[in-house]
Coordinates of C-alpha atoms in Angstrom, one line a residue:
M59 CA -35.3 11.7 -41.5
F60 CA -35.0 11.8 -37.7
Y61 CA -33.2 9.4 -35.4
L62 CA -34.3 9.2 -31.7
S63 CA -31.7 7.6 -29.4
Q64 CA -30.9 7.7 -25.7
S65 CA -27.3 6.4 -25.9
R66 CA -26.2 8.7 -23.1
T67 CA -28.9 7.5 -20.8
S68 CA -28.1 3.9 -21.7
Y69 CA -24.4 4.5 -20.9
K70 CA -25.3 6.2 -17.6
L71 CA -27.5 3.2 -16.7
I72 CA -24.8 0.6 -17.6
T73 CA -22.0 2.4 -15.8
G74 CA -24.0 3.5 -12.8
F75 CA -25.5 0.2 -11.6
F76 CA -23.8 -2.9 -10.1
W77 CA -20.6 -2.6 -12.1
H78 CA -18.7 -0.1 -14.3
G79 CA -19.4 -1.4 -17.7
G80 CA -17.2 -4.5 -17.5
C81 CA -19.8 -6.9 -18.7
K82 CA -20.2 -9.1 -21.8
P83 CA -23.1 -8.0 -24.1
I84 CA -25.9 -10.5 -24.8
L85 CA -28.6 -10.8 -27.4
T86 CA -31.8 -11.0 -25.4
P87 CA -33.3 -8.5 -23.0
Q88 CA -34.7 -11.1 -20.6
I89 CA -33.4 -14.4 -19.2
P90 CA -35.0 -17.1 -21.4
S91 CA -37.7 -19.2 -19.6
S92 CA -37.2 -17.3 -16.3
K93 CA -40.1 -16.6 -14.0
L94 CA -39.8 -13.9 -11.4
L95 CA -41.7 -14.4 -8.2
P96 CA -42.8 -11.9 -5.6
L97 CA -41.1 -11.6 -2.3
A98 CA -42.9 -11.1 1.0
T99 CA -40.3 -8.6 2.4
T100 CA -37.1 -7.0 1.2
D101 CA -33.7 -7.0 2.9
S102 CA -33.2 -3.2 3.2
E103 CA -34.7 0.1 2.3
P104 CA -31.6 1.3 0.5
A105 CA -31.7 -1.8 -1.8
K106 CA -35.3 -1.0 -2.6
L107 CA -34.6 2.6 -3.4
H108 CA -31.7 1.5 -5.6
Y109 CA -34.0 -1.0 -7.5
W110 CA -36.6 1.8 -7.9
R111 CA -34.1 4.1 -9.5
A112 CA -32.8 1.4 -11.8
V113 CA -36.3 0.4 -13.0
G114 CA -37.3 4.0 -13.3
L115 CA -34.4 4.7 -15.7
L116 CA -35.2 1.6 -17.7
N117 CA -38.8 2.8 -18.0
Y118 CA -37.5 6.2 -19.2
L119 CA -35.7 4.4 -22.1
V120 CA -38.8 2.5 -23.0
A121 CA -40.9 5.6 -23.2
C122 CA -39.6 6.6 -26.6
P123 CA -36.6 5.1 -28.4
R124 CA -36.4 1.6 -26.9
P125 CA -39.7 -0.3 -27.3
D126 CA -37.6 -3.6 -27.4
L127 CA -37.1 -3.2 -23.6
A128 CA -40.8 -2.7 -22.8
Y129 CA -41.6 -6.3 -21.7
S130 CA -38.5 -6.5 -19.5
A131 CA -39.2 -3.2 -17.9
S132 CA -42.8 -4.1 -17.3
S133 CA -42.0 -7.4 -15.7
L134 CA -39.3 -5.8 -13.4
S135 CA -41.8 -3.0 -12.5
Q136 CA -44.2 -5.6 -11.0
F137 CA -41.8 -6.1 -8.1
L138 CA -41.1 -2.6 -7.0
S139 CA -42.6 -3.2 -3.5
F140 CA -40.3 -6.1 -2.5
P141 CA -37.4 -6.6 -4.9
S142 CA -35.2 -9.7 -4.3
H143 CA -31.8 -10.7 -5.5
D144 CA -33.4 -12.6 -8.4
H145 CA -35.0 -9.3 -9.6
E146 CA -31.6 -7.6 -9.4
L147 CA -30.1 -10.4 -11.5
A148 CA -32.8 -10.0 -14.1
F149 CA -32.1 -6.3 -14.2
M150 CA -28.4 -7.0 -14.7
H151 CA -29.3 -9.2 -17.6
V152 CA -31.2 -6.3 -19.2
L153 CA -28.1 -4.1 -18.6
R154 CA -25.9 -6.7 -20.5
Y155 CA -28.4 -6.5 -23.4
L156 CA -28.4 -2.7 -23.2
K157 CA -24.6 -2.7 -23.4
G158 CA -24.6 -4.4 -26.8
T159 CA -27.5 -2.3 -28.1
S160 CA -26.9 1.1 -26.4
T161 CA -26.8 3.0 -29.7
W162 CA -30.1 1.6 -30.9
G163 CA -33.0 4.0 -31.5
L164 CA -35.9 4.7 -33.7
W165 CA -35.7 6.2 -37.3
L166 CA -38.6 8.3 -38.3
G167 CA -39.1 9.2 -41.9
R168 CA -37.9 7.9 -45.3
R169 CA -34.4 8.2 -46.8
G170 CA -33.9 11.3 -48.9
D171 CA -36.9 13.0 -47.3
N172 CA -36.0 16.2 -45.5
S173 CA -39.3 17.0 -43.8
S174 CA -39.4 19.1 -40.6
I175 CA -41.2 18.9 -37.3
V176 CA -43.8 21.6 -36.8
A177 CA -45.0 22.4 -33.3
Y178 CA -47.7 24.7 -32.0
C179 CA -48.3 25.6 -28.4
D180 CA -51.0 27.8 -26.8
S181 CA -52.0 28.6 -23.2
D182 CA -54.8 30.7 -21.7
W183 CA -54.0 32.3 -18.4
G184 CA -56.6 35.1 -18.6
L185 CA -59.8 33.2 -18.5
N186 CA -59.1 31.2 -15.4
Y187 CA -62.4 32.0 -13.7
D188 CA -62.2 29.0 -11.4
S189 CA -58.5 28.9 -10.7
R190 CA -57.5 26.7 -13.6
S191 CA -55.1 27.3 -16.4
F192 CA -55.4 25.6 -19.8
S193 CA -52.6 24.9 -22.2
G194 CA -52.3 22.7 -25.2
S195 CA -49.7 21.7 -27.8
C196 CA -49.7 19.9 -31.1
V197 CA -46.7 18.4 -32.9
F198 CA -46.8 17.5 -36.6
L199 CA -44.5 15.3 -38.7
Y200 CA -45.4 14.8 -42.4
G201 CA -48.6 16.8 -41.6
I202 CA -49.8 14.2 -39.1
S203 CA -50.3 15.0 -35.4
L204 CA -47.8 13.1 -33.3
M205 CA -49.0 14.4 -30.0
F206 CA -51.9 16.3 -28.8
L207 CA -51.7 17.2 -25.2
I208 CA -54.1 19.3 -23.1
M209 CA -53.2 20.0 -19.5
I210 CA -55.5 21.4 -17.0
I211 CA -53.6 22.6 -13.9
Y212 CA -55.6 23.2 -10.8
S213 CA -54.1 25.9 -8.6
E214 CA -55.3 27.1 -5.2
H215 CA -55.5 30.8 -4.5
E216 CA -54.6 31.9 -1.0

């Protein structure tokens, strides 16, 4: 049985943005019945970069162990061009939810089952006739492919 969690990233997100963890946890990841609206311009470039970093870390959490944050991250990502104070408040609401659920994650497997993850990787650097390399990997859990990734990397010869 495997447990996927990003509690350290959650803690970094909570303590690194807007306050130092001194907030009261809440039960919902988004403000109920709130509607975020786009803004024509933003106040400052540093505020925009701060918002980009915050939403980027939130999306990192959504990628694997926290699908419960997906809708909130998606709605906040729509306003990356011109974030407003309302968008920051919505993000702080997500942080309060994250504080109460920072140890949450995904369990893979069944209790009492001690299966293992099997991974294979292969790359071919010798047959790059047209300046391309080819690599692939496959990860199995319970004999089922979790991920099949093929990357073709174009390189330019000088």
